[in-house]
Amino acid sequence: MQSLWMLFASFMFAIMGVCVKLASSQYSTSEIVMYRGLVGVVVMGSTILYRRGSFATRMPGAHLWRGVVGVVALWLWFYAIAILPLATAMTLNYMAPIWIAVILFCAGWWQAKNQLEWPLVGAIGFSFVGVTLLLQPAFHSQQMGAAITALISGMLSALAYLQVRKLGLLGEPEYRVVFYFSVVNFLAGLLGNIASAGLGPVVWHAHTGVHGIALLLGIGLCATMAQMAMTRAYRLGKTLVVANLQYTGIVFSSIWGVLIFGDLFDWHGWVGIGVILVSGSAASYYNTRNTSRGAAIARTDPIASEV
């Protein structure tokens, strides 16, 4: 039953995606990233103080690298959400397990282990068939750039996963990883918005009533609650069950996309989403099964799930 926390986490991430898409008509991507980080800093900082935790870390460089890779992935993902159908952007970003499988496969081949996991190779190849089906409409529209952006976001998310795994194995507590990631989010969004102005005045979009503020708070709070729920799910639930339940976020996003934004897919799109779901589940199974010290690593995965 503890694994069902992942359902709540996936639902909250889907709501976050809705808020990002709605907020993108009022705020720039850099502003959304900044406010998302600000809410995360306040929530996680208050949590650390309440629990009498420590902000001190012995690995500032590792946190910086994780933060930079993660915030770029998040930035690209938010940009893609603003342009693509919500389910498409979520699906392409949730391909991180596939990219991890590709990285591990290439690393093993480079080290001359020559051990081919043919089911894993099949899952990787099958997933890209799903991508082709899902993106078929994008090939004939002006959304191809956003689709490629979402794919790159998923690749960078995989690198963020691996870095968080390293931090977890080195003994860095999860709350500190989330806190410093939020700090980098805030600073990157702030500096990005300033840099985008060039030599002109910096543009800060006004908060029109409570609508804009509510969306920005929704983004930060939903992301934070989702991360908390995922952490509980991975710690107390069965790893493989939790990993596969994570993909329900794509289902929730598909429903929200149809109900709120009127997103419509032909059979190619729905088949593509289904293929990616199955391939991602298979890749998650083999990644978890073949990873040394899997229990310790699994506990750290939730922190990188957003990016």
PDB file of N, CA and C in Angstrom, residues 12 15 34 48 69 73 91 109 133 149 156 175 196-197 201 213 242 257 260 270 281 297:
ATOM      1  N   MET A  12       0.172  14.961  -8.585  1.00  0.00           N
ATOM      2  CA  MET A  12       0.618  16.320  -8.285  1.00  0.00           C
ATOM      3  C   MET A  12       1.550  16.852  -9.373  1.00  0.00           C
ATOM      4  N   ILE A  15      -0.606  18.013 -12.161  1.00  0.00           N
ATOM      5  CA  ILE A  15      -1.201  19.325 -11.863  1.00  0.00           C
ATOM      6  C   ILE A  15      -0.147  20.419 -12.031  1.00  0.00           C
ATOM      7  N   MET A  34      12.262  30.584 -11.744  1.00  0.00           N
ATOM      8  CA  MET A  34      12.672  31.341 -10.550  1.00  0.00           C
ATOM      9  C   MET A  34      11.661  31.187  -9.419  1.00  0.00           C
ATOM     10  N   ILE A  48      13.818  22.044   6.957  1.00  0.00           N
ATOM     11  CA  ILE A  48      15.119  21.758   7.576  1.00  0.00           C
ATOM     12  C   ILE A  48      15.218  22.416   8.947  1.00  0.00           C
ATOM     13  N   VAL A  69      22.694  20.876 -14.199  1.00  0.00           N
ATOM     14  CA  VAL A  69      22.092  19.932 -15.153  1.00  0.00           C
ATOM     15  C   VAL A  69      20.576  19.871 -14.948  1.00  0.00           C
ATOM     16  N   ALA A  73      17.492  21.055 -17.551  1.00  0.00           N
ATOM     17  CA  ALA A  73      16.453  20.094 -17.935  1.00  0.00           C
ATOM     18  C   ALA A  73      15.070  20.638 -17.600  1.00  0.00           C
ATOM     19  N   THR A  91       5.380  12.906 -21.549  1.00  0.00           N
ATOM     20  CA  THR A  91       5.873  11.603 -21.981  1.00  0.00           C
ATOM     21  C   THR A  91       7.333  11.668 -22.385  1.00  0.00           C
ATOM     22  N   TRP A 109      29.537  -1.234 -22.762  1.00  0.00           N
ATOM     23  CA  TRP A 109      30.187  -1.574 -24.025  1.00  0.00           C
ATOM     24  C   TRP A 109      31.577  -0.943 -24.112  1.00  0.00           C
ATOM     25  N   LEU A 133       6.075   7.566 -33.379  1.00  0.00           N
ATOM     26  CA  LEU A 133       4.620   7.583 -33.515  1.00  0.00           C
ATOM     27  C   LEU A 133       4.015   8.807 -32.819  1.00  0.00           C
ATOM     28  N   THR A 149      13.343  19.747 -27.935  1.00  0.00           N
ATOM     29  CA  THR A 149      13.668  20.321 -26.628  1.00  0.00           C
ATOM     30  C   THR A 149      13.233  19.391 -25.495  1.00  0.00           C
ATOM     31  N   LEU A 156      18.836  15.067 -20.212  1.00  0.00           N
ATOM     32  CA  LEU A 156      19.485  15.737 -19.083  1.00  0.00           C
ATOM     33  C   LEU A 156      18.914  15.261 -17.748  1.00  0.00           C
ATOM     34  N   TYR A 175      16.841  15.774   1.885  1.00  0.00           N
ATOM     35  CA  TYR A 175      16.308  17.126   2.052  1.00  0.00           C
ATOM     36  C   TYR A 175      17.307  18.173   1.588  1.00  0.00           C
ATOM     37  N   SER A 196      18.222  37.868 -20.228  1.00  0.00           N
ATOM     38  CA  SER A 196      17.368  37.942 -21.419  1.00  0.00           C
ATOM     39  C   SER A 196      17.048  39.374 -21.823  1.00  0.00           C
ATOM     40  N   ALA A 197      17.196  40.304 -20.889  1.00  0.00           N
ATOM     41  CA  ALA A 197      16.917  41.708 -21.188  1.00  0.00           C
ATOM     42  C   ALA A 197      18.045  42.370 -21.968  1.00  0.00           C
ATOM     43  N   PRO A 201      15.959  47.287 -20.196  1.00  0.00           N
ATOM     44  CA  PRO A 201      15.407  47.089 -18.850  1.00  0.00           C
ATOM     45  C   PRO A 201      14.923  45.656 -18.658  1.00  0.00           C
ATOM     46  N   ILE A 213      -0.448  34.534  -9.131  1.00  0.00           N
ATOM     47  CA  ILE A 213       0.205  34.094  -7.897  1.00  0.00           C
ATOM     48  C   ILE A 213      -0.208  32.669  -7.550  1.00  0.00           C
ATOM     49  N   VAL A 242       6.713   0.958  -7.510  1.00  0.00           N
ATOM     50  CA  VAL A 242       6.748   2.420  -7.452  1.00  0.00           C
ATOM     51  C   VAL A 242       7.233   3.002  -8.776  1.00  0.00           C
ATOM     52  N   GLY A 257      -4.924  17.196 -20.254  1.00  0.00           N
ATOM     53  CA  GLY A 257      -4.767  17.827 -21.562  1.00  0.00           C
ATOM     54  C   GLY A 257      -6.048  17.837 -22.363  1.00  0.00           C
ATOM     55  N   ILE A 260      -8.814  20.169 -20.133  1.00  0.00           N
ATOM     56  CA  ILE A 260      -8.553  21.603 -19.945  1.00  0.00           C
ATOM     57  C   ILE A 260      -8.119  22.286 -21.235  1.00  0.00           C
ATOM     58  N   TRP A 270      -1.702   7.984 -29.436  1.00  0.00           N
ATOM     59  CA  TRP A 270      -2.036   7.119 -28.308  1.00  0.00           C
ATOM     60  C   TRP A 270      -1.199   5.849 -28.312  1.00  0.00           C
ATOM     61  N   SER A 281       8.668   1.009 -18.572  1.00  0.00           N
ATOM     62  CA  SER A 281       8.499   0.044 -17.483  1.00  0.00           C
ATOM     63  C   SER A 281       9.527  -1.064 -17.576  1.00  0.00           C
ATOM     64  N   ILE A 297      20.290   3.023  -3.903  1.00  0.00           N
ATOM     65  CA  ILE A 297      20.093   3.884  -5.054  1.00  0.00           C
ATOM     66  C   ILE A 297      18.619   4.205  -5.235  1.00  0.00           C
TER      67      ILE A 297
END
